[in-house]
Coordinates of C-alpha atoms in Angstrom, one line a residue:
M666 CA -98.4 26.6 -10.4
V667 CA -95.3 24.7 -9.8
T668 CA -94.0 23.1 -6.6
I669 CA -90.4 23.5 -5.6
F670 CA -89.2 21.7 -2.4
G671 CA -92.8 21.6 -1.1
V672 CA -93.4 25.4 -1.6
A673 CA -96.0 26.6 -4.1
A674 CA -94.8 29.4 -6.5
V675 CA -97.7 31.4 -7.9
A676 CA -97.1 34.4 -10.3
G677 CA -93.7 35.0 -8.8
L678 CA -94.9 34.8 -5.2
I679 CA -93.8 32.2 -2.7
V680 CA -96.8 30.8 -0.7
A681 CA -96.2 28.1 1.9
S682 CA -98.3 25.0 1.3
S683 CA -99.9 23.0 4.0
S684 CA -97.7 19.9 4.7
P685 CA -99.1 16.4 5.4
I686 CA -96.0 15.8 7.5
H687 CA -95.2 18.2 10.3
F688 CA -93.0 18.2 13.5
V689 CA -92.7 20.4 16.6
Y690 CA -89.4 20.9 18.3
K691 CA -89.0 19.8 21.8
P692 CA -85.7 20.2 23.8
I693 CA -84.0 17.6 25.8
A694 CA -81.2 18.2 28.4
F695 CA -78.3 16.8 26.5
Q696 CA -75.5 18.4 24.5
L697 CA -73.1 16.3 22.4
E698 CA -69.5 17.2 23.4
N699 CA -67.1 16.2 20.6
S700 CA -64.0 17.9 21.9
E701 CA -63.5 20.0 18.9
T702 CA -60.0 21.6 18.5
S703 CA -58.3 23.9 16.1
R704 CA -56.1 20.9 15.2
R705 CA -59.1 19.1 13.6
Y706 CA -58.7 15.5 14.7
A707 CA -61.0 13.4 12.5
P708 CA -63.1 11.8 15.2
E709 CA -64.3 15.2 16.4
T710 CA -66.7 15.5 13.4
M711 CA -68.0 11.9 13.5
A712 CA -69.6 11.6 17.0
G713 CA -73.3 11.5 17.9
G714 CA -74.9 8.0 17.9
I715 CA -78.4 7.6 19.5
A716 CA -80.5 4.7 20.6
V717 CA -84.2 4.6 21.1
F718 CA -85.4 1.6 23.1
D719 CA -87.5 0.5 26.1
Y720 CA -84.7 -0.2 28.6
D721 CA -87.1 -0.8 31.6
N722 CA -89.9 -2.6 29.8
D723 CA -92.6 -0.1 30.9
G724 CA -93.9 0.2 27.4
D725 CA -92.4 3.6 26.7
L726 CA -89.4 4.3 24.4
D727 CA -86.4 5.8 26.2
I728 CA -83.3 7.5 24.7
F729 CA -79.6 6.8 25.0
F730 CA -77.0 9.2 23.8
T731 CA -73.3 8.4 23.1
N732 CA -70.9 11.2 23.9
G733 CA -67.3 12.1 23.2
A734 CA -64.3 12.5 25.4
D735 CA -61.1 14.6 25.6
I736 CA -59.7 13.9 22.1
L737 CA -56.1 13.9 23.4
T738 CA -56.6 11.4 26.2
L739 CA -59.8 9.6 25.0
R740 CA -61.1 9.8 28.6
K741 CA -64.4 11.3 29.7
N742 CA -62.8 14.0 31.9
G743 CA -65.7 15.5 33.7
P744 CA -69.5 15.0 33.5
K745 CA -70.0 16.9 30.3
Y746 CA -68.6 13.9 28.4
S747 CA -70.9 11.4 30.0
N748 CA -73.1 9.2 27.9
R749 CA -76.7 9.7 28.9
L750 CA -79.8 7.6 29.4
F751 CA -83.2 9.3 29.6
A752 CA -86.3 7.5 30.8
N753 CA -89.6 8.4 29.2
D754 CA -92.8 8.8 31.3
G755 CA -95.0 7.8 28.3
K756 CA -95.9 11.4 27.5
S757 CA -92.5 12.3 26.0
N758 CA -91.2 13.8 29.2
F759 CA -87.6 12.5 29.8
T760 CA -85.7 12.1 33.1
D761 CA -81.9 11.6 33.2
V762 CA -81.3 8.2 34.8
T763 CA -77.7 7.7 33.7
A764 CA -76.1 7.5 37.1
K765 CA -78.4 4.9 38.4
A766 CA -78.1 2.9 35.2
R767 CA -74.3 3.0 35.4
L768 CA -73.9 4.1 31.7
T769 CA -71.6 7.1 31.9
G770 CA -69.0 5.3 29.8
T771 CA -65.2 5.7 29.8
G772 CA -64.0 6.7 26.4
F773 CA -64.8 8.6 23.1
D774 CA -68.0 6.8 22.1
V775 CA -69.5 7.1 18.6
G776 CA -72.1 4.5 17.8
V777 CA -74.7 2.3 19.5
A778 CA -76.7 -0.8 18.7
I779 CA -79.5 -2.3 20.8
A780 CA -80.6 -6.0 21.2
D781 CA -81.6 -8.5 23.8
Y782 CA -78.6 -10.7 23.1
D783 CA -79.2 -13.2 25.9
N784 CA -83.0 -13.5 25.4
D785 CA -83.8 -12.6 29.0
G786 CA -86.5 -10.0 28.0
F787 CA -84.3 -6.9 28.6
Q788 CA -82.5 -5.1 25.8
D789 CA -78.8 -4.7 26.1
I790 CA -76.5 -2.0 24.6
F791 CA -73.4 -2.2 22.4
V792 CA -71.4 1.0 22.2
G793 CA -68.7 1.4 19.6
G794 CA -66.0 4.1 19.7
L795 CA -62.3 5.0 19.5
H796 CA -60.0 2.1 20.4
R797 CA -62.7 0.5 22.6
N798 CA -66.0 -1.2 22.2
T799 CA -68.3 -1.8 25.1
L800 CA -71.1 -4.3 25.7
Y801 CA -73.5 -3.5 28.5
H802 CA -75.8 -6.2 29.9
N803 CA -79.2 -5.0 31.1
N804 CA -79.7 -6.4 34.6
G805 CA -83.5 -5.8 34.5
D806 CA -83.5 -3.6 37.6
G807 CA -82.7 -0.3 35.9
T808 CA -78.9 -0.9 35.9
F809 CA -76.4 -2.2 33.4
T810 CA -73.1 -4.1 33.8
D811 CA -70.1 -3.8 31.5
V812 CA -69.5 -7.3 30.3
T813 CA -67.2 -6.5 27.4
E814 CA -64.2 -8.6 28.4
K815 CA -66.3 -11.5 29.7
S816 CA -68.3 -11.6 26.5
G817 CA -65.3 -11.9 24.2
I818 CA -66.2 -8.9 22.2
S819 CA -63.0 -6.9 21.5
G820 CA -62.5 -4.1 24.1
E821 CA -59.2 -2.3 23.8
S822 CA -58.1 -2.3 20.1
A823 CA -56.8 -0.2 17.3
D824 CA -60.2 0.0 15.7
W825 CA -62.5 3.0 15.3
S826 CA -66.0 1.6 15.4
V827 CA -69.1 3.7 14.3
G828 CA -71.4 1.2 15.9
G829 CA -72.9 -2.0 14.6
A830 CA -75.9 -4.1 13.7
W831 CA -77.5 -7.0 15.5
L832 CA -78.8 -9.9 13.4
D833 CA -79.3 -13.7 13.8
F834 CA -76.7 -14.5 11.2
N835 CA -77.0 -18.3 11.5
N836 CA -80.7 -18.4 12.5
D837 CA -80.1 -20.3 15.8
G838 CA -82.3 -18.0 17.9
L839 CA -79.4 -16.0 19.2
L840 CA -78.5 -12.5 18.0
D841 CA -75.0 -12.0 16.6
L842 CA -73.1 -8.7 16.3
F843 CA -71.7 -7.1 13.2
I844 CA -69.3 -4.2 14.1
A845 CA -68.8 -1.5 11.5
N846 CA -65.3 -0.2 11.6
Y847 CA -64.3 3.1 10.0
M848 CA -60.6 4.1 9.7
L849 CA -57.3 3.4 11.4
W850 CA -56.7 6.5 13.6
D851 CA -54.0 7.6 16.0
K852 CA -53.7 11.1 17.3
D853 CA -49.9 10.9 17.2
T854 CA -50.0 10.3 13.4
E855 CA -53.0 12.5 12.5
P856 CA -52.2 14.1 9.1
L857 CA -52.4 17.9 9.0
C858 CA -54.6 19.2 6.2
Q859 CA -54.9 22.9 5.4
A860 CA -57.8 24.9 3.9
E861 CA -57.9 28.6 3.5
G862 CA -55.0 29.1 5.9
H863 CA -56.3 26.9 8.8
A864 CA -56.3 23.2 9.7
E865 CA -59.3 21.3 8.5
Y866 CA -60.7 17.8 8.7
C867 CA -58.8 15.6 6.2
H868 CA -60.2 13.5 3.4
P869 CA -60.6 9.8 4.2
R870 CA -57.8 8.9 1.7
F871 CA -55.3 10.1 4.3
Y872 CA -56.3 7.1 6.6
K873 CA -55.9 3.4 6.2
P874 CA -59.1 1.2 5.9
L875 CA -60.2 -1.4 8.3
T876 CA -62.1 -4.7 8.2
N877 CA -65.5 -5.1 9.8
Q878 CA -66.1 -7.8 12.4
L879 CA -68.7 -10.5 12.9
F880 CA -69.2 -12.0 16.4
I881 CA -71.3 -15.2 16.7
N882 CA -73.3 -15.5 19.9
K883 CA -72.6 -18.8 21.6
G884 CA -75.6 -18.6 23.9
N885 CA -73.8 -18.4 27.3
G886 CA -73.0 -14.7 27.3
I887 CA -69.9 -15.4 25.2
F888 CA -69.3 -14.4 21.6
R889 CA -66.8 -15.9 19.1
D890 CA -65.0 -13.8 16.5
A891 CA -66.1 -15.3 13.2
S892 CA -64.9 -12.4 11.0
A893 CA -62.2 -14.5 9.2
E894 CA -64.0 -17.8 8.8
T895 CA -67.2 -16.1 7.4
G896 CA -65.2 -14.0 4.9
V897 CA -66.2 -10.6 6.5
A898 CA -62.6 -9.9 7.3
A899 CA -61.5 -10.3 3.7
H900 CA -62.8 -6.9 2.7
L901 CA -61.1 -3.7 3.7
G902 CA -63.3 -0.6 3.9
K903 CA -64.2 2.6 5.7
A904 CA -67.6 1.7 7.1
M905 CA -70.0 4.5 8.1
G906 CA -73.2 2.6 8.3
A907 CA -74.6 -1.0 8.4
A908 CA -78.2 -2.1 7.7
V909 CA -79.7 -5.6 7.6
A910 CA -82.4 -7.2 5.5
D911 CA -83.0 -10.5 3.7
Y912 CA -82.8 -8.9 0.3
D913 CA -83.2 -12.0 -1.8
G914 CA -85.8 -13.9 0.3
D915 CA -83.7 -16.9 1.0
G916 CA -84.3 -16.8 4.7
W917 CA -80.9 -15.5 5.7
P918 CA -80.2 -11.9 6.8
D919 CA -77.8 -9.9 4.6
I920 CA -75.7 -6.8 5.5
F921 CA -75.4 -3.6 3.5
V922 CA -72.4 -1.4 4.5
T923 CA -71.8 2.1 3.3
N924 CA -68.1 3.1 2.9
D925 CA -66.7 6.6 3.0
K926 CA -65.2 7.4 -0.5
L927 CA -65.0 3.7 -1.4
Y928 CA -67.5 1.3 -3.0
N929 CA -70.2 -0.1 -0.7
F930 CA -70.4 -3.7 0.5
L931 CA -73.4 -6.0 0.3
F932 CA -72.6 -9.1 2.3
H933 CA -74.8 -11.9 1.0
N934 CA -75.3 -14.5 3.7
L935 CA -74.6 -18.0 2.5
G936 CA -76.6 -20.2 4.8
G937 CA -75.3 -18.7 8.1
K938 CA -71.7 -19.9 7.5
K939 CA -70.1 -17.5 5.1
V940 CA -70.7 -14.3 3.2
E941 CA -70.0 -13.3 -0.4
E942 CA -69.5 -9.6 -1.1
V943 CA -71.8 -8.7 -4.0
G944 CA -71.9 -4.9 -4.0
F945 CA -71.0 -4.5 -7.6
E946 CA -72.8 -7.5 -8.9
S947 CA -76.1 -6.5 -7.2
G948 CA -75.8 -2.8 -8.3
V949 CA -75.2 -1.1 -4.9
G950 CA -71.5 -0.7 -5.0
L951 CA -71.5 2.8 -6.4
A952 CA -73.9 5.7 -7.0
E953 CA -75.4 6.3 -10.4
N954 CA -72.5 8.4 -11.6
G955 CA -70.1 5.6 -10.9
N956 CA -68.0 7.6 -8.4
P957 CA -67.3 6.6 -4.8
I958 CA -69.1 9.0 -2.5
S959 CA -69.2 9.9 1.2
G960 CA -71.5 7.0 2.2
M961 CA -72.9 7.7 5.7
G962 CA -76.0 6.3 7.5
A963 CA -78.4 3.9 5.8
D964 CA -81.7 2.0 6.0
F965 CA -82.6 -1.2 4.3
R966 CA -86.4 -1.7 4.0
D967 CA -89.2 -2.0 1.5
V968 CA -90.2 1.5 0.4
D969 CA -92.4 0.7 -2.5
N970 CA -94.6 -2.0 -1.0
D971 CA -93.6 -4.7 -3.4
G972 CA -92.2 -7.1 -0.7
F973 CA -88.5 -6.6 -1.4
P974 CA -86.3 -4.4 0.9
D975 CA -84.8 -1.3 -0.8
I976 CA -81.8 0.8 0.3
I977 CA -81.3 4.5 1.1
F978 CA -78.1 6.1 2.3
V979 CA -76.9 9.6 2.5
A980 CA -73.8 11.5 1.6
L981 CA -72.5 15.1 1.2
D982 CA -73.6 17.9 -1.1
N983 CA -73.3 17.3 -4.8
E984 CA -73.1 13.5 -4.1
T985 CA -76.9 13.0 -3.7
F986 CA -78.7 10.5 -1.4
P987 CA -78.7 7.3 -3.4
L988 CA -81.9 5.2 -3.5
Y989 CA -81.7 1.6 -4.7
R990 CA -84.8 -0.3 -5.7
N991 CA -84.8 -4.1 -5.2
T992 CA -85.7 -5.8 -8.4
G993 CA -86.7 -9.0 -6.6
K994 CA -84.2 -10.9 -8.7
G995 CA -81.1 -10.5 -6.5
T996 CA -80.2 -7.1 -7.9
F997 CA -81.0 -3.4 -7.4
R998 CA -81.8 -0.6 -9.7
D999 CA -80.5 2.9 -8.9
I1000 CA -83.7 5.1 -9.0
T1001 CA -82.1 8.2 -7.4
S1002 CA -82.9 10.3 -10.4
K1003 CA -86.2 8.7 -11.3
S1004 CA -87.5 9.2 -7.8
G1005 CA -86.6 12.9 -7.7
M1006 CA -84.0 12.3 -4.9
S1007 CA -81.1 13.3 -7.1
T1008 CA -82.4 16.8 -7.7
L1009 CA -83.8 17.2 -4.2
S1010 CA -80.8 16.1 -2.3
R1011 CA -77.9 17.4 -4.4
P1012 CA -77.5 20.7 -2.3
M1013 CA -77.8 18.8 1.0
A1014 CA -75.2 17.1 3.3
G1015 CA -76.6 14.2 5.3
Y1016 CA -75.5 11.8 8.0
G1017 CA -78.5 9.7 9.0
A1018 CA -81.5 8.3 7.1
G1019 CA -84.5 6.2 8.0
F1020 CA -87.5 4.7 6.2
Y1021 CA -90.6 5.4 8.3
D1022 CA -94.2 6.2 7.5
L1023 CA -94.4 9.6 9.1
D1024 CA -97.9 10.6 7.9
N1025 CA -99.4 7.0 8.3
D1026 CA -100.6 7.0 4.7
G1027 CA -99.2 3.6 3.9
W1028 CA -96.0 4.7 2.3
K1029 CA -92.6 4.9 4.1
D1030 CA -91.1 8.4 4.0
I1031 CA -87.4 9.3 4.5
F1032 CA -86.2 11.4 7.4
V1033 CA -82.6 12.7 7.0
T1034 CA -80.4 14.3 9.6
R1035 CA -78.3 17.0 7.9
G1036 CA -75.1 18.9 8.5
H1037 CA -71.7 19.1 6.9
V1038 CA -68.5 17.2 7.8
Q1039 CA -66.3 20.3 7.6
S1040 CA -65.7 22.7 10.5
P1041 CA -67.6 26.0 11.0
L1042 CA -64.6 27.9 9.6
M1043 CA -65.5 26.6 6.1
R1044 CA -68.9 28.4 6.1
Q1045 CA -67.8 30.7 3.2
R1046 CA -67.4 27.6 1.0
Y1047 CA -70.0 25.2 2.3
V1048 CA -73.4 25.3 4.1
I1049 CA -72.1 23.8 7.3
D1050 CA -75.1 24.1 9.6
Q1051 CA -78.3 22.7 8.1
N1052 CA -81.9 21.9 9.0
N1053 CA -83.1 18.3 8.9
S1054 CA -85.4 17.3 6.1
V1055 CA -88.2 14.9 5.3
F1056 CA -88.6 13.3 1.9
R1057 CA -92.3 12.5 1.6
N1058 CA -93.1 9.3 -0.3
V1059 CA -95.8 10.2 -2.9
S1060 CA -96.2 6.9 -4.7
G1061 CA -93.4 4.5 -3.7
V1062 CA -90.9 5.8 -6.3
K1063 CA -91.5 9.6 -6.2
F1064 CA -90.6 11.9 -3.3
E1065 CA -91.0 15.6 -2.4
A1066 CA -88.7 17.4 0.0
L1067 CA -90.1 19.1 3.1
T1068 CA -88.0 21.2 5.5
A1069 CA -89.6 24.4 6.7
E1070 CA -92.9 23.1 5.4
A1071 CA -92.5 20.2 7.9
G1072 CA -91.7 22.5 10.8
L1073 CA -88.0 21.4 10.8
D1074 CA -86.8 25.0 10.8
G1075 CA -88.3 25.2 14.4
A1076 CA -84.7 25.0 15.7
P1077 CA -81.5 26.6 14.3
P1078 CA -79.6 24.7 11.7
K1079 CA -76.7 22.6 13.1
R1080 CA -74.2 20.0 12.2
H1081 CA -76.7 17.1 12.9
R1082 CA -75.4 13.5 13.2
G1083 CA -77.2 10.6 14.8
S1084 CA -80.9 9.9 14.9
G1085 CA -83.4 7.6 16.6
W1086 CA -87.0 6.9 15.7
G1087 CA -90.0 5.9 17.7
D1088 CA -93.4 6.9 19.1
F1089 CA -92.5 8.8 22.3
N1090 CA -96.1 9.8 23.4
G1091 CA -98.2 6.9 22.2
D1092 CA -100.2 8.8 19.6
G1093 CA -99.3 6.4 16.7
R1094 CA -97.0 8.9 14.9
I1095 CA -93.3 8.3 14.6
D1096 CA -91.2 11.0 16.4
V1097 CA -87.5 11.6 15.9
V1098 CA -84.5 12.5 18.2
V1099 CA -81.4 14.0 16.7
S1100 CA -77.9 14.9 17.9
A1101 CA -75.7 17.7 16.7
L1102 CA -72.0 18.6 17.3
S1103 CA -71.3 20.9 20.2
A1104 CA -75.0 21.7 20.4
P1105 CA -78.2 20.6 22.2
A1106 CA -80.0 17.5 21.0
E1107 CA -83.4 17.9 19.4
I1108 CA -86.6 15.9 19.8
W1109 CA -89.0 16.3 16.9
M1110 CA -92.5 15.4 18.0
N1111 CA -94.7 14.4 15.0
D1112 CA -97.9 16.3 15.0
S1113 CA -98.8 15.7 11.3
P1114 CA -102.4 16.6 10.5
G1115 CA -105.0 14.2 9.3
A1116 CA -106.8 11.2 10.8
N1117 CA -104.8 8.4 9.3
H1118 CA -104.8 5.1 11.3
W1119 CA -101.8 2.9 12.3
I1120 CA -100.7 -0.3 13.9
D1121 CA -97.5 -1.1 15.8
I1122 CA -96.5 -4.7 16.1
K1123 CA -94.3 -5.7 19.1
L1124 CA -92.8 -9.1 18.5
E1125 CA -91.7 -11.7 21.0
G1126 CA -89.8 -14.7 19.6
T1127 CA -89.7 -18.2 21.2
K1128 CA -87.8 -20.4 18.9
S1129 CA -86.6 -17.3 17.1
N1130 CA -84.6 -14.6 19.0
R1131 CA -86.8 -12.9 21.6
D1132 CA -86.7 -9.5 19.9
G1133 CA -88.0 -11.1 16.7
T1134 CA -85.2 -9.4 14.8
G1135 CA -85.3 -10.4 11.2
A1136 CA -89.0 -11.3 11.2
I1137 CA -90.8 -10.1 8.0
V1138 CA -94.2 -8.6 8.6
K1139 CA -96.9 -8.3 5.9
V1140 CA -100.0 -6.1 6.6
A1141 CA -103.0 -6.1 4.3
A1142 CA -105.9 -3.7 4.3
K1143 CA -108.5 -2.7 1.7
K1144 CA -106.2 -0.3 0.0
G1145 CA -103.2 -2.6 -0.4
I1146 CA -100.4 -4.6 1.1
Q1147 CA -97.3 -3.4 3.0
Y1148 CA -94.1 -5.0 4.2
N1149 CA -91.6 -4.2 6.9
H1150 CA -89.2 -6.2 9.0
A1151 CA -87.9 -6.1 12.6
T1152 CA -84.5 -4.4 12.7
T1153 CA -82.8 -1.9 15.0
S1154 CA -80.0 -1.0 12.6
V1155 CA -81.0 2.3 11.0
G1156 CA -79.4 5.8 10.5
Y1157 CA -75.9 6.9 11.3
A1158 CA -74.2 5.2 14.3
S1159 CA -77.7 4.8 15.8
S1160 CA -80.3 2.2 16.7
S1161 CA -84.1 2.2 16.9
A1162 CA -85.7 -0.7 18.7
G1163 CA -89.4 0.2 18.8
P1164 CA -92.2 -2.0 17.5
V1165 CA -92.6 -2.5 13.7
H1166 CA -94.7 0.4 12.5
F1167 CA -97.4 0.5 9.8
G1168 CA -99.6 3.4 8.6
L1169 CA -103.0 2.3 7.6
G1170 CA -104.3 5.4 5.9
S1171 CA -108.1 5.7 6.2
E1172 CA -108.5 2.0 7.2
K1173 CA -109.2 1.2 10.8
V1174 CA -108.7 -2.6 10.4
A1175 CA -105.9 -4.7 9.0
S1176 CA -107.6 -7.6 7.2
L1177 CA -104.4 -9.7 7.5
I1178 CA -101.2 -9.6 9.4
E1179 CA -98.7 -12.3 8.4
I1180 CA -95.4 -12.7 10.3
R1181 CA -92.6 -14.8 8.9
W1182 CA -90.4 -15.5 11.9
P1183 CA -86.6 -16.2 11.5
S1184 CA -87.3 -19.8 12.6
G1185 CA -89.3 -20.3 9.4
K1186 CA -92.7 -20.3 11.2
V1187 CA -95.5 -18.3 9.6
Q1188 CA -98.2 -16.8 11.8
K1189 CA -101.4 -15.2 10.5
L1190 CA -103.8 -12.9 12.2
A1191 CA -107.1 -11.8 10.6
N1192 CA -109.2 -8.6 11.0
V1193 CA -107.0 -6.8 13.5
D1194 CA -108.1 -3.5 14.9
G1195 CA -105.6 -0.6 14.3
D1196 CA -104.6 2.4 16.4
R1197 CA -102.8 0.3 19.0
V1198 CA -99.6 -1.6 19.8
L1199 CA -100.3 -5.3 19.1
R1200 CA -98.1 -7.7 21.0
V1201 CA -97.5 -10.9 19.1
K1202 CA -95.7 -14.0 20.5
E1203 CA -94.2 -16.6 18.2
P1204 CA -96.2 -19.8 18.5
L1205 CA -94.4 -22.8 19.9

């Protein structure tokens, strides 16, 4: 017997195997409107960011969708282009509260990043898009206020932002904002690219690159553009994803940036004052074949339980989904082939990826949103519409691919884009919400079999930022030790702000939980019961 993509082949017959990870499709009343035209303007195929966060502090994770606009005017002409906020009743039933929240938006929005930037206990929303970024302050009463101009974060601009990442760059207890900028785009100078007798989306080489931006939080609702002084602005790229982790354990958060058809960046944080770009030196600048690929969404977390954050990002078919293992010595080793990801992902096109323990066995798995960048008219040449996939972590460095086996064929294949992760119904299993171009969004409820245990850790900083973003969490049980850290930057143009999740396998108790706060404080908890959300406040 051999197993191919999670399906057992016996004597020439294909017999479906039982899957330890499984999802059930659940609809939600949102459709991503990307204003697709026969002219094929580039932004049409890059929409779809999602945020998962608890906007009203009721303990349930809610969902925010960015949406497009009329591509010619960049205005949300009509309600179909509205961004949408859905409130969760705690049982994964969602109600549209966009109008009350005042979050309909004004332009062609692409990405989103979540954080409580003013430490008032309510999470705020950054939205990135075409020629405009928007910062919404959470007022704590179910409404949001556009504070973009007041905050000093660039509003009207020539940039095309695919979202951003929040981090405490200088460890002062205030969250700063890294904005990932894609390409210089103007509808009036859009190149015309032909394929098989019709217009098609152009290769990134036809567009000029942009610099990313870093805004430092001054603590009074105002941000200062520190892109030049920190060295971030010295590097031109075409960013499609940004993920944050302290990869070398020096206490300062670093930023990994995927670039489209250019080498990736790794911004090493030099004491909260400057960055050095070490993509090539660290081994993450290019994929294993040495060619620049279509780097999309990424995640930056410890996948093999050795205490050092690793990197996954996704790309198009025949480019593979690169997986970099942190050596613990300031460098990374490309294990895409060794892990099986090279063979498994080669025929796939992906946009978003996240490291989450989906079967609670103690190993983080990889969920990938899939779909091609090209238009539906290219179906004879490419597989345009695709089902999403899970790469189950077998041993930390080996994976198996699950699609139909995981129930992910329960909805038609689509051009999937953004994704958000979180436990929507409180059963301890991580669910996923996904967007798709010109199609209804999908919620995938995790109903994986088995009786594995879990624990979610909801952090509250005091000296550190209130979200605890950047805190490193170690969980020990009888079968071993795991590591994770608090971050909301995961996937393509998306943000997930749930508690820090750990699967405990057959263990009901974590013998030790150790939290290293960004302030430098270390907090330890012994013999903690699992199967619950544990709220932990940083000691004064």
